[in-house]
Amino acid sequence: GAGVSQSPSNKVTEKGKDVELRCDPISGHTALYWYRQRLGQGLEFLIYFQGNSAPDKSGLPSDRFSAERTGESVSTLTIQRTQQEDSAVYLCASSWDRALNTEAFFGQGTRLTVV
Amino acid sequence: AQSVTQPDIHITVSEGASLELRCNYSYGATPYLFWYVQSPGQGLQLLLKYFSGDTLVQGIKGFEAEFKRSQSSFNLRKPSVHWSDAAEYFCAALSGAGSYQLTFGKGTKLSVIP
């Protein structure tokens, strides 16, 4: 597609439920990132995928968070047993690779509200 | 620890006035530096970036930023603000070649008075 697409755009869930967030990167982009943006905060790095290499999961805040990506296609971020502190905007970005002369393009994000 | 600081949480300027948004970084070596803009309900858009060379960087939408090593700063400027510039602005940094974890500041929200 023309840009990074994320779905759903908004998600309201009850505490304790599992949620799955989807990211469709720009076609051909090998690198994919997930970030979390909590109210009044900057973006926190969550996870990075590069091609078929092992992902960097160092930013995932707890074992309730996991993410998958098949090859260079869609990625899903799953949050199990959601807590109110998980409420945030989850942003996905993709780029050609991690070379610094490439730009990371961000999706519009998924706003997650845990009630 | 590596960090990016944006001292101003919220700035209000009149349309047509000049703008400067501050960004300071704390890194062992000069990082690669970026400014992003986030309009309501939108993702982040890259305004400009600095890797090396000329310390005055031109970006899109009439923005520029100046890298000052002595002050560990990378401030964003625009000579004449338009109402459509109202948005949140994020400064970000990468620790160097091969790095991919962008570290973001907490953002500065810009309001523009007509």
PDB file of C-alpha atoms in Angstrom:
ATOM      1  CA  GLY A   1       0.000   0.000   0.000  1.00  0.00           C
ATOM      2  CA  ALA A   2       0.870   3.665  -0.061  1.00  0.00           C
ATOM      3  CA  GLY A   3       1.721   3.846   3.609  1.00  0.00           C
ATOM      4  CA  VAL A   4       1.924   1.890   6.832  1.00  0.00           C
ATOM      5  CA  SER A   5      -1.532   0.685   7.759  1.00  0.00           C
ATOM      6  CA  GLN A   6      -2.588  -0.187  11.286  1.00  0.00           C
ATOM      7  CA  SER A   7      -5.799  -1.766  12.505  1.00  0.00           C
ATOM      8  CA  PRO A   8      -7.938  -1.249  14.368  1.00  0.00           C
ATOM      9  CA  SER A   9      -7.563   2.509  14.699  1.00  0.00           C
ATOM     10  CA  ASN A  10      -9.267   2.388  18.083  1.00  0.00           C
ATOM     11  CA  LYS A  11      -9.778  -0.465  20.494  1.00  0.00           C
ATOM     12  CA  VAL A  12     -11.581  -0.462  23.813  1.00  0.00           C
ATOM     13  CA  THR A  13     -11.165  -3.609  25.867  1.00  0.00           C
ATOM     14  CA  GLU A  14     -11.948  -4.806  29.326  1.00  0.00           C
ATOM     15  CA  LYS A  15      -9.179  -5.370  31.795  1.00  0.00           C
ATOM     16  CA  GLY A  16      -7.940  -8.932  31.607  1.00  0.00           C
ATOM     17  CA  LYS A  17      -8.863  -9.498  27.969  1.00  0.00           C
ATOM     18  CA  ASP A  18      -6.339 -10.202  25.227  1.00  0.00           C
ATOM     19  CA  VAL A  19      -5.954  -7.840  22.277  1.00  0.00           C
ATOM     20  CA  GLU A  20      -4.242  -8.149  18.923  1.00  0.00           C
ATOM     21  CA  LEU A  21      -3.011  -5.162  16.959  1.00  0.00           C
ATOM     22  CA  ARG A  22      -2.101  -5.377  13.305  1.00  0.00           C
ATOM     23  CA  CYS A  23       0.457  -3.572  11.184  1.00  0.00           C
ATOM     24  CA  ASP A  24       0.775  -3.710   7.398  1.00  0.00           C
ATOM     25  CA  PRO A  25       4.143  -2.221   6.457  1.00  0.00           C
ATOM     26  CA  ILE A  26       4.984  -0.558   3.187  1.00  0.00           C
ATOM     27  CA  SER A  27       5.599  -3.207   0.563  1.00  0.00           C
ATOM     28  CA  GLY A  28       9.283  -4.035   0.277  1.00  0.00           C
ATOM     29  CA  HIS A  29      10.260  -2.609   3.654  1.00  0.00           C
ATOM     30  CA  THR A  30      12.378  -5.139   5.485  1.00  0.00           C
ATOM     31  CA  ALA A  31      12.483  -3.370   8.841  1.00  0.00           C
ATOM     32  CA  LEU A  32       9.457  -3.032  11.088  1.00  0.00           C
ATOM     33  CA  TYR A  33       9.186  -1.358  14.481  1.00  0.00           C
ATOM     34  CA  TRP A  34       6.563  -1.149  17.209  1.00  0.00           C
ATOM     35  CA  TYR A  35       6.457   1.792  19.584  1.00  0.00           C
ATOM     36  CA  ARG A  36       4.148   2.704  22.442  1.00  0.00           C
ATOM     37  CA  GLN A  37       3.057   6.270  23.140  1.00  0.00           C
ATOM     38  CA  ARG A  38       1.462   6.873  26.505  1.00  0.00           C
ATOM     39  CA  LEU A  39      -0.346  10.102  27.243  1.00  0.00           C
ATOM     40  CA  GLY A  40       2.092  12.954  27.717  1.00  0.00           C
ATOM     41  CA  GLN A  41       5.066  10.733  26.988  1.00  0.00           C
ATOM     42  CA  GLY A  42       7.408  10.223  24.125  1.00  0.00           C
ATOM     43  CA  LEU A  43       7.521   7.045  22.155  1.00  0.00           C
ATOM     44  CA  GLU A  44       8.857   3.936  23.825  1.00  0.00           C
ATOM     45  CA  PHE A  45      10.570   1.337  21.666  1.00  0.00           C
ATOM     46  CA  LEU A  46       8.949  -2.089  21.955  1.00  0.00           C
ATOM     47  CA  ILE A  47      10.296  -4.416  19.289  1.00  0.00           C
ATOM     48  CA  TYR A  48      12.198  -4.435  16.001  1.00  0.00           C
ATOM     49  CA  PHE A  49      12.036  -6.906  13.104  1.00  0.00           C
ATOM     50  CA  GLN A  50      14.607  -6.999  10.311  1.00  0.00           C
ATOM     51  CA  GLY A  51      13.926  -9.434   7.520  1.00  0.00           C
ATOM     52  CA  ASN A  52      14.263 -13.004   8.725  1.00  0.00           C
ATOM     53  CA  SER A  53      16.648 -12.157  11.551  1.00  0.00           C
ATOM     54  CA  ALA A  54      15.721 -12.763  15.151  1.00  0.00           C
ATOM     55  CA  PRO A  55      13.719  -9.761  16.403  1.00  0.00           C
ATOM     56  CA  ASP A  56      14.975  -7.401  19.067  1.00  0.00           C
ATOM     57  CA  LYS A  57      12.385  -7.753  21.811  1.00  0.00           C
ATOM     58  CA  SER A  58      14.309  -5.802  24.403  1.00  0.00           C
ATOM     59  CA  GLY A  59      11.680  -3.075  24.680  1.00  0.00           C
ATOM     60  CA  LEU A  60       8.712  -5.290  25.492  1.00  0.00           C
ATOM     61  CA  PRO A  61       7.596  -4.229  28.977  1.00  0.00           C
ATOM     62  CA  SER A  62       6.412  -7.621  30.233  1.00  0.00           C
ATOM     63  CA  ASP A  63       5.824 -11.193  29.141  1.00  0.00           C
ATOM     64  CA  ARG A  64       2.204 -10.253  28.476  1.00  0.00           C
ATOM     65  CA  PHE A  65       3.454  -8.542  25.324  1.00  0.00           C
ATOM     66  CA  SER A  66       4.474 -10.482  22.229  1.00  0.00           C
ATOM     67  CA  ALA A  67       4.808  -9.767  18.543  1.00  0.00           C
ATOM     68  CA  GLU A  68       5.104 -11.798  15.411  1.00  0.00           C
ATOM     69  CA  ARG A  69       6.036 -11.093  11.847  1.00  0.00           C
ATOM     70  CA  THR A  70       6.158 -13.537   8.985  1.00  0.00           C
ATOM     71  CA  GLY A  71       8.955 -12.652   6.604  1.00  0.00           C
ATOM     72  CA  GLU A  72       8.620  -9.081   5.441  1.00  0.00           C
ATOM     73  CA  SER A  73       4.857  -8.873   5.717  1.00  0.00           C
ATOM     74  CA  VAL A  74       2.232  -8.161   8.321  1.00  0.00           C
ATOM     75  CA  SER A  75       3.081  -7.947  11.990  1.00  0.00           C
ATOM     76  CA  THR A  76       0.804  -8.470  14.955  1.00  0.00           C
ATOM     77  CA  LEU A  77       1.352  -7.196  18.472  1.00  0.00           C
ATOM     78  CA  THR A  78      -0.505  -9.180  21.110  1.00  0.00           C
ATOM     79  CA  ILE A  79      -1.157  -8.038  24.645  1.00  0.00           C
ATOM     80  CA  GLN A  80      -2.462 -10.707  26.980  1.00  0.00           C
ATOM     81  CA  ARG A  81      -4.460 -10.066  30.147  1.00  0.00           C
ATOM     82  CA  THR A  82      -4.556  -6.326  29.474  1.00  0.00           C
ATOM     83  CA  GLN A  83      -4.083  -3.886  32.325  1.00  0.00           C
ATOM     84  CA  GLN A  84      -5.137  -0.257  32.559  1.00  0.00           C
ATOM     85  CA  GLU A  85      -1.522   0.867  32.272  1.00  0.00           C
ATOM     86  CA  ASP A  86      -1.462  -0.706  28.792  1.00  0.00           C
ATOM     87  CA  SER A  87      -3.737   2.099  27.587  1.00  0.00           C
ATOM     88  CA  ALA A  88      -1.730   3.962  24.967  1.00  0.00           C
ATOM     89  CA  VAL A  89      -1.322   4.562  21.271  1.00  0.00           C
ATOM     90  CA  TYR A  90       0.641   1.773  19.641  1.00  0.00           C
ATOM     91  CA  LEU A  91       2.576   2.934  16.601  1.00  0.00           C
ATOM     92  CA  CYS A  92       4.120   0.807  13.912  1.00  0.00           C
ATOM     93  CA  ALA A  93       6.819   1.970  11.517  1.00  0.00           C
ATOM     94  CA  SER A  94       8.658   0.397   8.617  1.00  0.00           C
ATOM     95  CA  SER A  95      11.731   1.212   6.575  1.00  0.00           C
ATOM     96  CA  TRP A  96      13.840  -0.319   3.815  1.00  0.00           C
ATOM     97  CA  ASP A  97      16.440  -1.443   6.293  1.00  0.00           C
ATOM     98  CA  ARG A  98      18.178  -0.080   9.340  1.00  0.00           C
ATOM     99  CA  ALA A  99      20.649   1.984   7.344  1.00  0.00           C
ATOM    100  CA  LEU A 100      20.445   5.517   8.565  1.00  0.00           C
ATOM    101  CA  ASN A 101      19.919   7.025   5.159  1.00  0.00           C
ATOM    102  CA  THR A 102      16.475   5.504   5.063  1.00  0.00           C
ATOM    103  CA  GLU A 103      13.426   6.988   6.694  1.00  0.00           C
ATOM    104  CA  ALA A 104      11.093   5.137   9.030  1.00  0.00           C
ATOM    105  CA  PHE A 105       7.479   5.674   7.981  1.00  0.00           C
ATOM    106  CA  PHE A 106       4.923   5.575  10.769  1.00  0.00           C
ATOM    107  CA  GLY A 107       1.339   4.377  10.704  1.00  0.00           C
ATOM    108  CA  GLN A 108      -1.458   6.336  12.318  1.00  0.00           C
ATOM    109  CA  GLY A 109      -1.446   4.087  15.330  1.00  0.00           C
ATOM    110  CA  THR A 110      -3.942   2.053  17.299  1.00  0.00           C
ATOM    111  CA  ARG A 111      -5.403   3.790  20.325  1.00  0.00           C
ATOM    112  CA  LEU A 112      -5.931   1.155  22.996  1.00  0.00           C
ATOM    113  CA  THR A 113      -8.121   1.910  25.980  1.00  0.00           C
ATOM    114  CA  VAL A 114      -8.364  -0.637  28.774  1.00  0.00           C
ATOM    115  CA  VAL A 115     -11.386  -0.139  31.012  1.00  0.00           C
TER     116      VAL A 115
ATOM    117  CA  ALA B   1      21.732   6.751  30.109  1.00  0.00           C
ATOM    118  CA  GLN B   2      21.022   8.079  26.656  1.00  0.00           C
ATOM    119  CA  SER B   3      18.191  10.557  26.646  1.00  0.00           C
ATOM    120  CA  VAL B   4      16.451  13.260  24.659  1.00  0.00           C
ATOM    121  CA  THR B   5      14.892  16.190  26.453  1.00  0.00           C
ATOM    122  CA  GLN B   6      12.335  18.632  25.174  1.00  0.00           C
ATOM    123  CA  PRO B   7      12.026  21.246  27.927  1.00  0.00           C
ATOM    124  CA  ASP B   8       8.796  22.808  26.695  1.00  0.00           C
ATOM    125  CA  ILE B   9       5.634  20.771  27.027  1.00  0.00           C
ATOM    126  CA  HIS B  10       3.382  23.314  25.345  1.00  0.00           C
ATOM    127  CA  ILE B  11       4.097  26.425  23.315  1.00  0.00           C
ATOM    128  CA  THR B  12       1.604  28.927  21.917  1.00  0.00           C
ATOM    129  CA  VAL B  13       2.542  31.341  19.160  1.00  0.00           C
ATOM    130  CA  SER B  14       0.631  33.737  16.954  1.00  0.00           C
ATOM    131  CA  GLU B  15       0.312  32.970  13.286  1.00  0.00           C
ATOM    132  CA  GLY B  16       3.128  34.639  11.399  1.00  0.00           C
ATOM    133  CA  ALA B  17       5.421  34.702  14.398  1.00  0.00           C
ATOM    134  CA  SER B  18       8.717  32.871  14.502  1.00  0.00           C
ATOM    135  CA  LEU B  19       9.092  29.559  16.300  1.00  0.00           C
ATOM    136  CA  GLU B  20      11.872  27.746  18.086  1.00  0.00           C
ATOM    137  CA  LEU B  21      11.378  24.348  19.728  1.00  0.00           C
ATOM    138  CA  ARG B  22      14.157  23.158  21.970  1.00  0.00           C
ATOM    139  CA  CYS B  23      15.778  19.747  22.075  1.00  0.00           C
ATOM    140  CA  ASN B  24      18.749  18.603  24.122  1.00  0.00           C
ATOM    141  CA  TYR B  25      20.402  15.220  24.032  1.00  0.00           C
ATOM    142  CA  SER B  26      22.575  13.268  26.380  1.00  0.00           C
ATOM    143  CA  TYR B  27      24.762  10.743  24.576  1.00  0.00           C
ATOM    144  CA  GLY B  28      28.348   9.621  24.879  1.00  0.00           C
ATOM    145  CA  ALA B  29      29.023  10.609  21.283  1.00  0.00           C
ATOM    146  CA  THR B  30      27.088  12.802  18.909  1.00  0.00           C
ATOM    147  CA  PRO B  31      23.989  10.875  17.926  1.00  0.00           C
ATOM    148  CA  TYR B  32      22.032  11.089  14.747  1.00  0.00           C
ATOM    149  CA  LEU B  33      19.166  13.513  15.328  1.00  0.00           C
ATOM    150  CA  PHE B  34      15.651  13.828  13.984  1.00  0.00           C
ATOM    151  CA  TRP B  35      12.551  15.967  14.276  1.00  0.00           C
ATOM    152  CA  TYR B  36       9.124  14.452  13.721  1.00  0.00           C
ATOM    153  CA  VAL B  37       5.699  16.083  13.632  1.00  0.00           C
ATOM    154  CA  GLN B  38       2.476  14.395  14.700  1.00  0.00           C
ATOM    155  CA  SER B  39      -0.799  16.013  13.693  1.00  0.00           C
ATOM    156  CA  PRO B  40      -3.965  14.996  15.539  1.00  0.00           C
ATOM    157  CA  GLY B  41      -4.955  11.449  14.640  1.00  0.00           C
ATOM    158  CA  GLN B  42      -1.940  11.039  12.399  1.00  0.00           C
ATOM    159  CA  GLY B  43       1.250   9.072  12.531  1.00  0.00           C
ATOM    160  CA  LEU B  44       4.651  10.703  12.794  1.00  0.00           C
ATOM    161  CA  GLN B  45       6.130  12.472   9.798  1.00  0.00           C
ATOM    162  CA  LEU B  46       9.829  13.145   9.500  1.00  0.00           C
ATOM    163  CA  LEU B  47      10.600  16.862   9.202  1.00  0.00           C
ATOM    164  CA  LEU B  48      14.372  16.686   9.002  1.00  0.00           C
ATOM    165  CA  LYS B  49      17.439  14.783  10.154  1.00  0.00           C
ATOM    166  CA  TYR B  50      21.066  15.427  10.989  1.00  0.00           C
ATOM    167  CA  PHE B  51      23.836  12.888  10.573  1.00  0.00           C
ATOM    168  CA  SER B  52      26.965  14.981  10.021  1.00  0.00           C
ATOM    169  CA  GLY B  53      28.296  17.920   8.041  1.00  0.00           C
ATOM    170  CA  ASP B  54      26.516  21.242   7.814  1.00  0.00           C
ATOM    171  CA  THR B  55      25.046  21.997  11.227  1.00  0.00           C
ATOM    172  CA  LEU B  56      22.065  23.851   9.776  1.00  0.00           C
ATOM    173  CA  VAL B  57      19.625  21.385   8.318  1.00  0.00           C
ATOM    174  CA  GLN B  58      16.702  22.250   6.089  1.00  0.00           C
ATOM    175  CA  GLY B  59      13.535  20.200   6.237  1.00  0.00           C
ATOM    176  CA  ILE B  60      10.073  20.067   4.824  1.00  0.00           C
ATOM    177  CA  LYS B  61       7.302  22.600   5.423  1.00  0.00           C
ATOM    178  CA  GLY B  62       9.783  25.444   5.854  1.00  0.00           C
ATOM    179  CA  PHE B  63      11.396  24.044   9.002  1.00  0.00           C
ATOM    180  CA  GLU B  64      15.084  24.052   9.793  1.00  0.00           C
ATOM    181  CA  ALA B  65      17.150  22.863  12.725  1.00  0.00           C
ATOM    182  CA  GLU B  66      20.592  23.759  13.985  1.00  0.00           C
ATOM    183  CA  PHE B  67      22.929  21.289  15.619  1.00  0.00           C
ATOM    184  CA  LYS B  68      25.128  22.785  18.342  1.00  0.00           C
ATOM    185  CA  ARG B  69      27.616  20.352  19.760  1.00  0.00           C
ATOM    186  CA  SER B  70      28.738  22.699  22.526  1.00  0.00           C
ATOM    187  CA  GLN B  71      25.189  22.903  23.847  1.00  0.00           C
ATOM    188  CA  SER B  72      24.140  19.330  23.023  1.00  0.00           C
ATOM    189  CA  SER B  73      21.164  20.848  21.273  1.00  0.00           C
ATOM    190  CA  PHE B  74      19.218  20.417  18.074  1.00  0.00           C
ATOM    191  CA  ASN B  75      16.573  23.135  18.072  1.00  0.00           C
ATOM    192  CA  LEU B  76      13.845  23.330  15.473  1.00  0.00           C
ATOM    193  CA  ARG B  77      12.956  26.680  13.938  1.00  0.00           C
ATOM    194  CA  LYS B  78      10.537  28.233  11.534  1.00  0.00           C
ATOM    195  CA  PRO B  79      10.574  31.949  10.623  1.00  0.00           C
ATOM    196  CA  SER B  80       6.807  32.313  10.164  1.00  0.00           C
ATOM    197  CA  VAL B  81       4.315  29.887  11.636  1.00  0.00           C
ATOM    198  CA  HIS B  82       1.105  28.919   9.855  1.00  0.00           C
ATOM    199  CA  TRP B  83      -2.061  27.750  11.577  1.00  0.00           C
ATOM    200  CA  SER B  84      -1.581  24.336   9.978  1.00  0.00           C
ATOM    201  CA  ASP B  85       1.661  23.906  11.934  1.00  0.00           C
ATOM    202  CA  ALA B  86      -0.341  23.275  15.100  1.00  0.00           C
ATOM    203  CA  ALA B  87       0.709  19.766  16.100  1.00  0.00           C
ATOM    204  CA  GLU B  88       2.982  17.882  18.436  1.00  0.00           C
ATOM    205  CA  TYR B  89       6.679  17.852  17.671  1.00  0.00           C
ATOM    206  CA  PHE B  90       9.094  15.151  18.727  1.00  0.00           C
ATOM    207  CA  CYS B  91      12.847  15.232  18.769  1.00  0.00           C
ATOM    208  CA  ALA B  92      14.536  11.836  18.466  1.00  0.00           C
ATOM    209  CA  ALA B  93      18.012  10.376  18.367  1.00  0.00           C
ATOM    210  CA  LEU B  94      19.880   7.284  17.258  1.00  0.00           C
ATOM    211  CA  SER B  95      23.118   6.389  18.984  1.00  0.00           C
ATOM    212  CA  GLY B  96      25.015   5.841  15.766  1.00  0.00           C
ATOM    213  CA  ALA B  97      25.555   3.766  12.654  1.00  0.00           C
ATOM    214  CA  GLY B  98      23.835   0.416  12.906  1.00  0.00           C
ATOM    215  CA  SER B  99      21.535   1.545  15.675  1.00  0.00           C
ATOM    216  CA  TYR B 100      17.812   1.331  15.118  1.00  0.00           C
ATOM    217  CA  GLN B 101      16.240   2.202  18.470  1.00  0.00           C
ATOM    218  CA  LEU B 102      15.050   5.753  18.133  1.00  0.00           C
ATOM    219  CA  THR B 103      14.937   7.482  21.504  1.00  0.00           C
ATOM    220  CA  PHE B 104      12.241  10.127  21.587  1.00  0.00           C
ATOM    221  CA  GLY B 105      11.716  13.204  23.686  1.00  0.00           C
ATOM    222  CA  LYS B 106       8.341  13.634  25.340  1.00  0.00           C
ATOM    223  CA  GLY B 107       7.182  16.075  22.727  1.00  0.00           C
ATOM    224  CA  THR B 108       6.214  19.725  22.515  1.00  0.00           C
ATOM    225  CA  LYS B 109       2.657  20.614  21.673  1.00  0.00           C
ATOM    226  CA  LEU B 110       2.406  23.687  19.470  1.00  0.00           C
ATOM    227  CA  SER B 111      -0.742  25.797  19.443  1.00  0.00           C
ATOM    228  CA  VAL B 112      -1.145  28.599  16.904  1.00  0.00           C
ATOM    229  CA  ILE B 113      -3.314  31.636  17.557  1.00  0.00           C
ATOM    230  CA  PRO B 114      -4.943  33.016  14.393  1.00  0.00           C
TER     231      PRO B 114
END
